[in-house]
CSV table of C-alpha atoms in Angstrom, one decimal:
chain,number,residue,atom,x,y,z
E,27,UNK,CA,0.0,0.0,0.0
E,28,UNK,CA,1.7,3.2,-1.1
E,29,UNK,CA,2.0,6.2,1.0
E,30,UNK,CA,0.5,9.1,-0.9
E,31,UNK,CA,1.1,11.7,1.8
E,32,UNK,CA,3.2,12.0,5.0
E,33,UNK,CA,0.1,11.7,7.1
E,34,UNK,CA,-1.5,8.7,5.3
E,35,UNK,CA,-1.7,5.7,7.5
E,36,UNK,CA,-3.9,3.3,5.6
E,37,UNK,CA,-5.7,3.0,2.2
E,38,UNK,CA,-8.4,0.9,0.7
E,39,UNK,CA,-7.7,-1.3,-2.3
E,40,UNK,CA,-10.6,-0.5,-4.5
E,41,UNK,CA,-10.0,-2.4,-7.8
E,42,UNK,CA,-7.3,-4.5,-9.4
E,43,UNK,CA,-6.5,-3.9,-13.1
E,44,UNK,CA,-4.3,-7.0,-13.3
E,45,UNK,CA,-4.6,-10.7,-12.3
E,46,UNK,CA,-2.0,-13.5,-11.7
E,47,UNK,CA,-0.2,-14.3,-14.9
E,48,UNK,CA,-0.5,-10.8,-16.4
E,49,UNK,CA,2.7,-9.2,-17.7
E,50,UNK,CA,3.4,-5.8,-16.2
E,51,UNK,CA,6.0,-3.2,-16.9
E,52,UNK,CA,7.2,-0.3,-14.9
E,53,UNK,CA,4.7,2.5,-15.0
E,54,UNK,CA,1.6,0.4,-15.7
E,55,UNK,CA,-1.4,1.2,-13.6
E,56,UNK,CA,-2.2,-2.0,-11.7
E,57,UNK,CA,-4.7,-1.0,-9.1
E,58,UNK,CA,-6.9,1.8,-7.7
E,59,UNK,CA,-6.4,2.8,-4.1
E,60,UNK,CA,-8.6,5.1,-2.1
E,61,UNK,CA,-7.4,7.2,0.9
E,62,UNK,CA,-9.0,10.2,2.5
E,63,UNK,CA,-7.3,12.2,-0.4
E,64,UNK,CA,-9.3,10.4,-3.0
E,65,UNK,CA,-8.9,7.7,-5.5
E,66,UNK,CA,-5.5,7.2,-7.0
E,67,UNK,CA,-4.4,5.0,-9.9
E,68,UNK,CA,-1.3,3.1,-8.5
E,69,UNK,CA,1.6,2.5,-10.8
E,70,UNK,CA,3.9,-0.4,-10.5
E,71,UNK,CA,7.7,0.1,-10.3
E,72,UNK,CA,8.7,-3.4,-11.3
E,73,UNK,CA,8.6,-5.2,-14.6
E,74,UNK,CA,7.6,-8.9,-14.7
E,75,UNK,CA,4.6,-11.1,-14.3
E,76,UNK,CA,1.9,-10.8,-11.5
E,77,UNK,CA,2.4,-13.9,-9.3
E,78,UNK,CA,-0.2,-13.5,-6.6
E,79,UNK,CA,-2.8,-10.9,-5.5
E,80,UNK,CA,-2.6,-10.7,-1.7
E,81,UNK,CA,-5.2,-8.0,-0.9
E,82,UNK,CA,-8.8,-8.3,-2.2
E,83,UNK,CA,-10.8,-5.4,-3.5
E,84,UNK,CA,-12.6,-3.5,-0.7
E,85,UNK,CA,-10.0,-4.3,1.9
E,86,UNK,CA,-8.4,-1.4,3.9
E,87,UNK,CA,-4.8,-2.1,4.9
E,88,UNK,CA,-2.0,-0.1,6.5
E,89,UNK,CA,0.6,1.7,4.4
E,90,UNK,CA,3.4,-0.7,3.6
E,91,UNK,CA,1.3,-3.8,3.4
E,92,UNK,CA,2.3,-6.0,0.5
E,93,UNK,CA,-0.6,-5.9,-2.0
E,94,UNK,CA,0.7,-8.4,-4.6
E,95,UNK,CA,3.8,-10.3,-5.6
E,96,UNK,CA,5.6,-9.9,-8.9
E,97,UNK,CA,7.8,-12.5,-10.5
E,98,UNK,CA,10.7,-10.8,-12.4
E,99,UNK,CA,11.2,-12.0,-15.9
E,100,UNK,CA,13.4,-15.1,-15.9
E,101,UNK,CA,12.7,-16.0,-12.3
E,102,UNK,CA,11.4,-19.5,-11.7
E,103,UNK,CA,7.8,-20.0,-10.5
E,104,UNK,CA,7.8,-20.5,-6.8
E,105,UNK,CA,5.6,-23.0,-4.9
E,106,UNK,CA,3.9,-21.3,-2.0
E,107,UNK,CA,3.5,-17.5,-1.7
E,108,UNK,CA,4.3,-15.9,1.6
E,109,UNK,CA,8.1,-15.7,2.0
E,110,UNK,CA,8.8,-15.3,-1.7
E,111,UNK,CA,11.7,-13.3,-2.8
E,112,UNK,CA,9.9,-11.9,-5.8
E,113,UNK,CA,9.8,-8.1,-5.6
E,114,UNK,CA,6.5,-6.8,-4.3
E,115,UNK,CA,4.1,-4.2,-5.6
E,116,UNK,CA,4.6,-1.4,-3.1
E,117,UNK,CA,5.4,1.9,-4.7
E,118,UNK,CA,5.9,3.2,-1.2
E,119,UNK,CA,8.0,5.8,0.2
E,120,UNK,CA,10.9,5.6,-2.3
E,121,UNK,CA,9.9,6.6,-5.8
E,122,UNK,CA,13.2,6.9,-7.8
E,123,UNK,CA,12.5,10.0,-9.8
E,124,UNK,CA,13.3,12.9,-9.6
E,125,UNK,CA,17.0,11.8,-9.6
E,126,UNK,CA,18.4,14.2,-7.1
E,127,UNK,CA,15.4,14.5,-4.9
E,128,UNK,CA,15.1,11.5,-2.6
E,129,UNK,CA,12.4,9.6,-1.0
E,130,UNK,CA,10.3,11.5,1.5
E,131,UNK,CA,6.7,11.3,0.4
E,132,UNK,CA,5.4,14.8,-0.1
E,133,UNK,CA,2.0,15.9,1.3
E,134,UNK,CA,0.3,17.5,-1.7
E,135,UNK,CA,-3.4,17.9,-1.1
E,136,UNK,CA,-4.7,15.4,-3.6
E,137,UNK,CA,-7.3,14.1,-5.8
E,138,UNK,CA,-10.7,13.0,-6.5
E,139,UNK,CA,-14.0,14.6,-5.6
E,140,UNK,CA,-16.9,12.4,-4.4
E,141,UNK,CA,-19.0,11.2,-7.4
E,142,UNK,CA,-21.2,14.2,-8.3
E,143,UNK,CA,-25.0,13.7,-8.5
E,144,UNK,CA,-26.2,12.4,-11.8
E,145,UNK,CA,-26.4,15.2,-14.4
E,146,UNK,CA,-29.9,16.5,-15.0
E,147,UNK,CA,-29.6,16.6,-18.8
E,148,UNK,CA,-29.4,13.8,-21.3
E,149,UNK,CA,-26.1,12.0,-21.4
E,150,UNK,CA,-24.3,12.5,-24.7
E,151,UNK,CA,-21.5,10.0,-24.4
E,152,UNK,CA,-21.1,6.8,-22.4
E,153,UNK,CA,-18.3,7.4,-20.0
E,154,UNK,CA,-16.8,4.3,-18.5
E,155,UNK,CA,-13.5,3.3,-17.0
E,156,UNK,CA,-11.3,1.0,-19.2
E,157,UNK,CA,-11.8,-1.7,-16.6
E,158,UNK,CA,-15.6,-1.3,-16.8
E,159,UNK,CA,-15.5,-1.5,-20.6
E,160,UNK,CA,-13.5,-4.7,-20.5
E,161,UNK,CA,-15.8,-6.2,-17.9
E,162,UNK,CA,-18.8,-5.2,-20.0
E,163,UNK,CA,-17.3,-7.0,-23.0
E,164,UNK,CA,-16.6,-10.1,-20.9
E,165,UNK,CA,-20.2,-10.2,-19.5
E,166,UNK,CA,-22.0,-9.0,-22.6
E,167,UNK,CA,-23.4,-6.0,-20.9
E,168,UNK,CA,-24.6,-3.0,-22.9
E,169,UNK,CA,-22.9,0.1,-21.4
E,170,UNK,CA,-25.4,2.6,-22.8
E,171,UNK,CA,-28.2,1.4,-20.5
E,172,UNK,CA,-26.0,2.0,-17.4
E,173,UNK,CA,-25.2,5.6,-18.0
E,174,UNK,CA,-28.1,7.0,-15.9
E,175,UNK,CA,-27.2,4.9,-12.9
E,176,UNK,CA,-23.4,5.1,-13.1
E,177,UNK,CA,-21.7,5.4,-9.7
E,178,UNK,CA,-18.1,6.0,-10.9
E,179,UNK,CA,-16.4,9.5,-10.7
E,180,UNK,CA,-18.1,12.2,-12.7
E,181,UNK,CA,-20.9,9.9,-13.6
E,182,UNK,CA,-18.7,7.4,-15.4
E,183,UNK,CA,-19.7,3.7,-15.4
E,184,UNK,CA,-17.5,1.7,-13.0
E,185,UNK,CA,-16.8,-2.1,-12.9
E,186,UNK,CA,-19.2,-2.4,-10.1
E,187,UNK,CA,-22.0,-0.9,-12.2
E,188,UNK,CA,-21.3,-3.4,-14.9
E,189,UNK,CA,-21.2,-6.4,-12.6
E,190,UNK,CA,-24.4,-5.3,-10.8
E,191,UNK,CA,-26.1,-5.2,-14.2
E,192,UNK,CA,-24.9,-8.6,-15.2
E,193,UNK,CA,-25.6,-10.6,-12.1
E,194,UNK,CA,-28.8,-11.0,-10.2
E,195,UNK,CA,-27.0,-11.5,-6.9
E,196,UNK,CA,-26.6,-8.5,-4.6
E,197,UNK,CA,-23.4,-6.5,-5.2
E,198,UNK,CA,-20.7,-6.2,-2.5
E,199,UNK,CA,-21.3,-3.4,-0.1
E,200,UNK,CA,-20.6,-0.1,-1.9
E,201,UNK,CA,-17.3,1.6,-1.0
E,202,UNK,CA,-17.9,4.9,0.7
E,203,UNK,CA,-16.2,7.6,-1.4
E,204,UNK,CA,-14.1,10.2,0.4
E,205,UNK,CA,-16.3,12.9,1.5
E,206,UNK,CA,-15.6,16.6,1.2
E,207,UNK,CA,-14.8,16.9,5.0
E,208,UNK,CA,-11.9,14.4,4.6
E,209,UNK,CA,-10.4,16.3,1.6
E,210,UNK,CA,-10.8,19.5,3.5
E,211,UNK,CA,-9.0,18.0,6.5
E,212,UNK,CA,-6.2,16.7,4.3
E,213,UNK,CA,-5.7,20.1,2.6
E,214,UNK,CA,-5.9,21.8,5.9
E,215,UNK,CA,-3.3,19.7,7.5
E,216,UNK,CA,-0.9,20.1,4.6
E,217,UNK,CA,-1.3,23.9,4.6
E,218,UNK,CA,-1.0,24.1,8.4
E,219,UNK,CA,2.2,22.1,8.2
E,220,UNK,CA,3.4,24.3,5.4
E,221,UNK,CA,2.8,27.5,7.5
E,222,UNK,CA,4.3,25.9,10.6
E,223,UNK,CA,7.5,24.6,9.0
E,224,UNK,CA,8.2,26.8,6.0
E,225,UNK,CA,9.4,30.4,6.5
E,226,UNK,CA,7.7,31.9,3.5
E,227,UNK,CA,8.7,35.0,1.7
E,228,UNK,CA,6.6,36.6,-1.1
E,229,UNK,CA,7.6,38.5,-4.2
E,230,UNK,CA,5.4,39.9,-7.0
E,231,UNK,CA,6.0,41.2,-10.5
E,232,UNK,CA,4.0,42.4,-13.4
E,233,UNK,CA,4.9,40.6,-16.6
E,234,UNK,CA,4.1,41.9,-20.0
E,235,UNK,CA,2.0,39.4,-22.0
E,236,UNK,CA,1.8,41.3,-25.3
E,237,UNK,CA,4.0,38.9,-27.2
E,238,UNK,CA,2.7,35.8,-25.5
E,239,UNK,CA,-1.0,36.7,-26.2
E,240,UNK,CA,-0.2,37.6,-29.8
E,241,UNK,CA,1.6,34.3,-30.3
E,242,UNK,CA,-1.2,32.3,-28.7
E,243,UNK,CA,-3.8,34.0,-30.9
E,244,UNK,CA,-1.8,33.3,-34.0
E,245,UNK,CA,-1.2,29.7,-33.0
E,246,UNK,CA,-4.8,29.0,-32.2
E,247,UNK,CA,-6.0,30.5,-35.5
E,248,UNK,CA,-4.1,27.8,-37.3
E,249,UNK,CA,-4.9,24.9,-34.9
E,250,UNK,CA,-7.9,22.6,-34.8
E,251,UNK,CA,-10.3,23.4,-32.0
E,252,UNK,CA,-9.4,20.3,-30.1
E,253,UNK,CA,-5.7,21.4,-30.2
E,254,UNK,CA,-6.1,25.0,-29.0
E,255,UNK,CA,-3.5,26.2,-26.5
E,256,UNK,CA,-4.5,27.8,-23.2
E,257,UNK,CA,-2.2,30.6,-21.8
E,258,UNK,CA,-1.5,28.3,-18.8
E,259,UNK,CA,0.7,26.0,-20.8
E,260,UNK,CA,2.9,28.9,-21.8
E,261,UNK,CA,3.0,30.1,-18.2
E,262,UNK,CA,4.0,26.7,-16.9
E,263,UNK,CA,6.7,26.3,-19.5
E,264,UNK,CA,8.2,29.7,-18.5
E,265,UNK,CA,8.2,28.6,-14.9
E,266,UNK,CA,10.0,25.4,-15.8
E,267,UNK,CA,12.7,27.3,-17.8
E,268,UNK,CA,13.2,29.7,-15.0
E,269,UNK,CA,13.5,26.8,-12.5
E,270,UNK,CA,16.3,25.4,-14.6
E,271,UNK,CA,18.2,28.7,-14.3
E,272,UNK,CA,17.4,29.3,-10.6
E,273,UNK,CA,17.5,25.7,-9.2
E,274,UNK,CA,16.8,26.8,-5.5
E,275,UNK,CA,13.2,27.0,-6.5
E,276,UNK,CA,12.9,23.4,-7.8
E,277,UNK,CA,13.2,20.5,-5.5
E,278,UNK,CA,12.3,19.2,-2.0
E,279,UNK,CA,13.2,20.2,1.5
E,280,UNK,CA,14.0,16.8,3.2
E,281,UNK,CA,15.7,16.1,6.5
E,282,UNK,CA,16.9,19.6,7.0
E,283,UNK,CA,18.4,20.2,3.6
E,284,UNK,CA,17.4,21.2,0.1
E,285,UNK,CA,17.5,18.5,-2.5
E,286,UNK,CA,17.4,20.1,-5.9
E,287,UNK,CA,15.8,18.3,-8.8
E,288,UNK,CA,17.3,18.2,-12.3
E,289,UNK,CA,13.9,17.6,-13.8
E,290,UNK,CA,11.1,20.2,-13.4
E,291,UNK,CA,7.9,18.4,-12.6
E,292,UNK,CA,5.4,21.2,-12.2
E,293,UNK,CA,2.5,20.6,-9.9
E,294,UNK,CA,-0.6,22.1,-11.4
E,295,UNK,CA,-3.1,23.4,-8.8
E,296,UNK,CA,-6.5,22.2,-10.0
E,297,UNK,CA,-9.7,23.1,-8.3
E,298,UNK,CA,-12.2,20.3,-8.1
E,299,UNK,CA,-15.8,21.2,-9.0
E,300,UNK,CA,-18.5,21.8,-6.4
E,301,UNK,CA,-16.0,23.0,-3.9
E,302,UNK,CA,-14.8,19.5,-3.5
E,303,UNK,CA,-11.2,20.6,-2.9
E,304,UNK,CA,-7.9,21.1,-4.6
E,305,UNK,CA,-5.2,18.8,-6.0
E,306,UNK,CA,-1.8,19.7,-7.5
E,307,UNK,CA,-0.6,16.8,-9.6
E,308,UNK,CA,2.7,16.8,-11.5
E,309,UNK,CA,3.1,17.6,-15.2
E,310,UNK,CA,6.4,15.8,-15.7
E,311,UNK,CA,9.7,17.1,-17.2
E,312,UNK,CA,8.2,20.4,-18.3
E,313,UNK,CA,11.6,21.9,-19.0
E,314,UNK,CA,12.3,19.7,-21.9
E,315,UNK,CA,8.9,19.2,-23.6
E,316,UNK,CA,7.5,21.4,-26.3
E,317,UNK,CA,4.2,23.2,-25.7
E,318,UNK,CA,2.6,21.1,-28.5
E,319,UNK,CA,3.3,18.1,-26.2
E,320,UNK,CA,2.5,19.8,-22.9
E,321,UNK,CA,-1.0,21.1,-23.9
E,322,UNK,CA,-2.6,17.7,-24.4
E,323,UNK,CA,-0.8,16.3,-21.4
E,324,UNK,CA,-2.1,19.2,-19.3
E,325,UNK,CA,-5.7,18.7,-20.6
E,326,UNK,CA,-5.5,15.0,-19.8
E,327,UNK,CA,-4.2,15.8,-16.3
E,328,UNK,CA,-7.0,18.2,-15.6
E,329,UNK,CA,-9.6,15.8,-16.8
E,330,UNK,CA,-8.2,13.0,-14.7
E,331,UNK,CA,-7.9,15.2,-11.7
E,332,UNK,CA,-11.6,16.0,-11.9
E,333,UNK,CA,-12.6,12.4,-12.6
E,334,UNK,CA,-10.5,10.9,-9.9
E,335,UNK,CA,-7.9,9.1,-12.0
E,336,UNK,CA,-4.7,10.6,-11.1
E,337,UNK,CA,-1.6,8.4,-10.8
E,338,UNK,CA,0.5,7.9,-7.7
E,339,UNK,CA,3.6,9.3,-9.5
E,340,UNK,CA,1.7,12.4,-10.3
E,341,UNK,CA,0.9,12.8,-6.6
E,342,UNK,CA,4.4,12.4,-5.3
E,343,UNK,CA,6.6,13.9,-8.0
E,344,UNK,CA,6.0,17.7,-8.1
E,345,UNK,CA,9.1,19.7,-7.6
E,346,UNK,CA,7.4,23.1,-7.8
E,347,UNK,CA,3.8,24.1,-8.1
E,348,UNK,CA,1.9,26.7,-10.2
E,349,UNK,CA,-1.5,28.1,-9.2
E,350,UNK,CA,-3.4,30.1,-11.7
E,351,UNK,CA,-6.5,32.0,-10.6
E,352,UNK,CA,-6.9,34.3,-13.6
E,353,UNK,CA,-10.2,32.7,-14.7
E,354,UNK,CA,-11.7,33.8,-11.4
E,355,UNK,CA,-10.7,37.4,-12.1
E,356,UNK,CA,-8.2,38.0,-9.2
E,357,UNK,CA,-5.2,40.1,-9.9
E,358,UNK,CA,-2.7,38.1,-7.8
E,359,UNK,CA,-2.5,35.1,-5.6
E,360,UNK,CA,-0.1,34.8,-2.6
E,361,UNK,CA,-0.1,31.1,-2.2
E,362,UNK,CA,1.0,28.6,0.4
E,363,UNK,CA,3.8,26.3,-0.6
E,364,UNK,CA,2.9,22.6,-0.8
E,365,UNK,CA,5.5,20.8,1.5
E,366,UNK,CA,8.1,19.5,1.0
E,367,UNK,CA,8.4,21.7,-2.1
E,368,UNK,CA,10.2,25.0,-1.7
E,369,UNK,CA,8.3,27.3,-4.0
E,370,UNK,CA,4.9,28.1,-5.4
E,371,UNK,CA,4.3,30.4,-8.4
E,372,UNK,CA,0.9,32.2,-8.6
E,373,UNK,CA,-0.7,33.9,-11.5
E,374,UNK,CA,-3.7,36.3,-11.7
E,375,UNK,CA,-5.7,37.3,-14.6
E,376,UNK,CA,-4.2,38.5,-17.9
E,377,UNK,CA,-5.8,42.0,-18.2
E,378,UNK,CA,-5.2,45.0,-20.4
E,379,UNK,CA,-3.4,47.6,-18.3
E,380,UNK,CA,-2.1,51.0,-19.0
E,381,UNK,CA,1.7,51.0,-19.1
E,382,UNK,CA,4.7,52.9,-20.6
E,383,UNK,CA,5.4,51.7,-24.1
E,384,UNK,CA,8.3,53.5,-25.8
E,385,UNK,CA,8.0,56.5,-23.6
E,386,UNK,CA,4.2,56.9,-24.2
E,387,UNK,CA,1.1,55.7,-22.5
E,388,UNK,CA,-0.1,52.5,-24.0
E,389,UNK,CA,-2.3,49.6,-23.1
E,390,UNK,CA,-1.0,46.0,-23.0
E,391,UNK,CA,-2.1,42.7,-21.7
E,392,UNK,CA,-0.2,42.0,-18.5
E,393,UNK,CA,-0.2,39.5,-15.7
E,394,UNK,CA,0.8,39.6,-12.1
E,395,UNK,CA,3.1,36.7,-11.2
E,396,UNK,CA,3.9,36.0,-7.6
E,397,UNK,CA,6.5,33.7,-5.9
E,398,UNK,CA,6.0,32.2,-2.5
E,399,UNK,CA,9.4,30.7,-1.6
E,400,UNK,CA,11.1,28.9,1.3
E,401,UNK,CA,13.6,31.2,3.0
E,402,UNK,CA,15.6,28.1,4.1
E,403,UNK,CA,16.3,27.3,0.5
E,404,UNK,CA,16.6,30.7,-1.1
E,405,UNK,CA,16.8,34.5,-0.4
E,406,UNK,CA,14.7,37.2,-2.0
E,407,UNK,CA,17.5,38.1,-4.5
E,408,UNK,CA,17.3,34.6,-6.0
E,409,UNK,CA,13.6,34.7,-5.9
E,410,UNK,CA,13.6,38.0,-7.8
E,411,UNK,CA,16.0,36.6,-10.4
E,412,UNK,CA,13.6,33.7,-10.8
E,413,UNK,CA,10.6,35.9,-11.5
E,414,UNK,CA,12.6,38.1,-13.9
E,415,UNK,CA,13.7,35.0,-15.8
E,416,UNK,CA,10.0,34.0,-16.2
E,417,UNK,CA,9.2,37.4,-17.6
E,418,UNK,CA,12.1,37.1,-20.0
E,419,UNK,CA,10.8,33.8,-21.3
E,420,UNK,CA,7.3,35.0,-21.7
E,421,UNK,CA,8.5,37.9,-23.8
E,422,UNK,CA,9.9,35.4,-26.3
E,423,UNK,CA,7.1,32.9,-26.8
E,424,UNK,CA,8.5,31.3,-30.0
E,425,UNK,CA,11.7,30.3,-28.2
E,426,UNK,CA,9.7,29.2,-25.2
E,427,UNK,CA,7.4,26.9,-27.1
S,8,UNK,CA,-30.0,42.9,-41.1
S,9,UNK,CA,-33.5,42.0,-39.8
S,10,UNK,CA,-34.4,41.7,-36.1
S,11,UNK,CA,-33.6,38.4,-34.4
S,12,UNK,CA,-36.2,35.7,-35.4
S,13,UNK,CA,-38.5,34.1,-32.9
S,14,UNK,CA,-37.0,30.9,-31.5
S,15,UNK,CA,-37.8,28.0,-33.7
S,16,UNK,CA,-38.1,24.3,-32.8
S,17,UNK,CA,-34.7,23.9,-34.2
S,18,UNK,CA,-33.4,26.6,-31.8
S,19,UNK,CA,-35.0,24.7,-28.9
S,20,UNK,CA,-33.2,21.6,-30.0
S,21,UNK,CA,-30.0,23.5,-30.1
S,22,UNK,CA,-30.7,25.0,-26.7
S,23,UNK,CA,-31.2,21.4,-25.3
S,24,UNK,CA,-28.0,20.2,-27.0
S,25,UNK,CA,-26.0,23.0,-25.6
S,26,UNK,CA,-27.4,22.5,-22.1
S,27,UNK,CA,-26.5,18.8,-22.4
S,28,UNK,CA,-22.9,19.7,-23.3
S,29,UNK,CA,-22.7,22.1,-20.4
S,30,UNK,CA,-24.1,19.4,-18.1
S,31,UNK,CA,-21.3,17.1,-19.1
S,32,UNK,CA,-18.8,19.8,-18.2
S,33,UNK,CA,-20.4,21.0,-15.0
S,34,UNK,CA,-22.1,17.8,-13.6
S,35,UNK,CA,-22.6,19.4,-10.2
S,36,UNK,CA,-24.6,22.4,-11.6
S,37,UNK,CA,-28.3,22.3,-12.4
S,38,UNK,CA,-28.0,23.2,-16.1
S,39,UNK,CA,-31.7,22.9,-16.8
S,40,UNK,CA,-32.3,26.0,-14.7
S,41,UNK,CA,-29.6,28.1,-16.4
S,42,UNK,CA,-31.1,31.4,-17.5
S,43,UNK,CA,-30.6,31.9,-21.2
S,44,UNK,CA,-29.4,35.4,-20.7
S,45,UNK,CA,-27.0,34.7,-17.8
S,46,UNK,CA,-23.3,34.6,-18.4
S,47,UNK,CA,-22.5,30.9,-18.8
S,48,UNK,CA,-19.0,31.0,-17.4
S,49,UNK,CA,-19.7,32.8,-14.2
S,50,UNK,CA,-23.1,31.3,-13.5
S,51,UNK,CA,-21.8,27.7,-13.8
S,52,UNK,CA,-18.3,28.4,-12.4
S,53,UNK,CA,-16.7,27.2,-15.6
S,54,UNK,CA,-13.0,28.0,-16.2
S,55,UNK,CA,-11.1,28.5,-19.4
S,56,UNK,CA,-10.3,24.8,-19.7
S,57,UNK,CA,-13.9,23.8,-19.3
S,58,UNK,CA,-15.0,26.5,-21.7
S,59,UNK,CA,-12.6,25.1,-24.3
S,60,UNK,CA,-14.1,21.6,-23.8
S,61,UNK,CA,-17.5,23.2,-24.5
S,62,UNK,CA,-16.2,24.8,-27.7
S,63,UNK,CA,-14.7,21.5,-28.7
S,64,UNK,CA,-18.1,19.9,-28.0
S,65,UNK,CA,-19.9,22.4,-30.1
S,66,UNK,CA,-17.6,21.6,-33.0
S,67,UNK,CA,-17.8,17.9,-32.6
S,68,UNK,CA,-21.5,17.5,-32.0
S,69,UNK,CA,-23.0,20.5,-33.8
S,70,UNK,CA,-20.4,21.0,-36.5
S,71,UNK,CA,-19.8,24.7,-35.7
S,72,UNK,CA,-16.3,26.1,-35.0
S,73,UNK,CA,-16.2,29.1,-32.7
S,74,UNK,CA,-12.9,30.9,-33.2
S,75,UNK,CA,-11.3,32.6,-30.2
S,76,UNK,CA,-12.1,36.0,-31.6
S,77,UNK,CA,-15.8,35.1,-31.4
S,78,UNK,CA,-15.8,33.9,-27.8
S,79,UNK,CA,-17.4,37.2,-26.7
S,80,UNK,CA,-20.4,36.4,-28.9
S,81,UNK,CA,-21.2,33.2,-27.1
S,82,UNK,CA,-21.3,34.3,-23.4
S,83,UNK,CA,-24.9,33.5,-22.8
S,84,UNK,CA,-27.0,30.4,-23.9
S,85,UNK,CA,-29.2,32.7,-25.9
S,86,UNK,CA,-26.4,34.3,-27.9
S,87,UNK,CA,-24.7,30.9,-28.3
S,88,UNK,CA,-27.9,29.4,-29.8
S,89,UNK,CA,-28.1,32.3,-32.2
S,90,UNK,CA,-24.5,32.0,-33.1
S,91,UNK,CA,-24.6,28.3,-33.8
S,92,UNK,CA,-28.0,28.5,-35.5
S,93,UNK,CA,-26.8,31.1,-38.0
S,94,UNK,CA,-23.8,29.0,-38.9
S,95,UNK,CA,-25.9,25.9,-39.4
S,96,UNK,CA,-28.6,27.4,-41.5
S,97,UNK,CA,-28.0,27.8,-45.2
S,98,UNK,CA,-27.2,31.5,-45.7
S,99,UNK,CA,-30.1,33.5,-47.1
S,100,UNK,CA,-29.7,34.9,-50.6
């Protein structure tokens, strides 16, 4: 049972996506686990064949419990399970990446909202988890009839819905989804810890977005609707580039020291609908990916955050977080750092503002960017250089993309 | 240009289709009660990502592409129905 936060003690194994005999490779999602932070898709760190499933769906177990055993390729099949030397499926407290930032499980306030009430209008598409679709195929169940009574996240059809439709026998007791109070408590404890332990300092700067806005407009005129870019993707890329230049902003504070990360995995603060909470999962390796690659990845991340299908690596890997509240119309946000990260970048709305342009009064789209940083890892001077670097990158969007 | 026409049955169908799209994006909101003249984004608490999904939905389901420069013309359900209807109807001679 992985630890998905420093204060997590136990989790409930909700669903297995593999069975004994299945081949798995590192990074595959093998199970769904539920904690008070929501449902997380658990990825496996080993490559091999599933030997034995040790924890049945619906069972709650302490963090660290072996959930299943994996036989590495080439290893002979062993007789009886328990003391097998095969590596176990516990992506626990030691995820290898990012290379220079070691183990300590971070406490990002994480994932999925409780399943929202069924939507009042007609359902246009049949949304179902991949596991549900497979089960439906196996059992010969028509998914379209289940849409109205779906119990999965965001009204998607879950494996349980399919099985309930197929069999006359009563389904297993429904798993209680994490309720808003649990999520609120998880966020509260992470933020309280942050304020207790991290000496925050705050800087703000106004960044000219004229070039960036023009570039985005031109790009989106040529792109298909489904491929349109949002300003956020450019902002996030600028943060990543600046983080490479000022590394004291990118990494984790662990055991009294700053562990910089060579990769920039940007946590994207995503508000969950219906005031269900906040999660900030990682967009990986932003510094080296083109915007054309980042935009669909960002869209996928947001969708999965809101439907409760984030992956464990996304919860534990952020090295810096971005929160953008421009859509809500605020000018600036002075955020709270997500421990054990050491910096948080905030963005307000892009608005037309009067400013000096070539010695005359002009009007340009501008944005207020803020930095909340850990004074143990950096001083204001370095923070200022970081914000300046961001502004420089956003002034040259073609090179940034 | 003549005054806006009375809503036709086709418009009502469009209204329903647009509401359904919005319901998919904002499952926690009661889209059936959304006033046609209210600002969609602020009333349903829809951010720019959600709005883009709505625009993608309009293109995929109703065949009408809304360029970014026209976003201001589709702020309410009423204006959106008008916008989409005009682009679906064959142009008058």
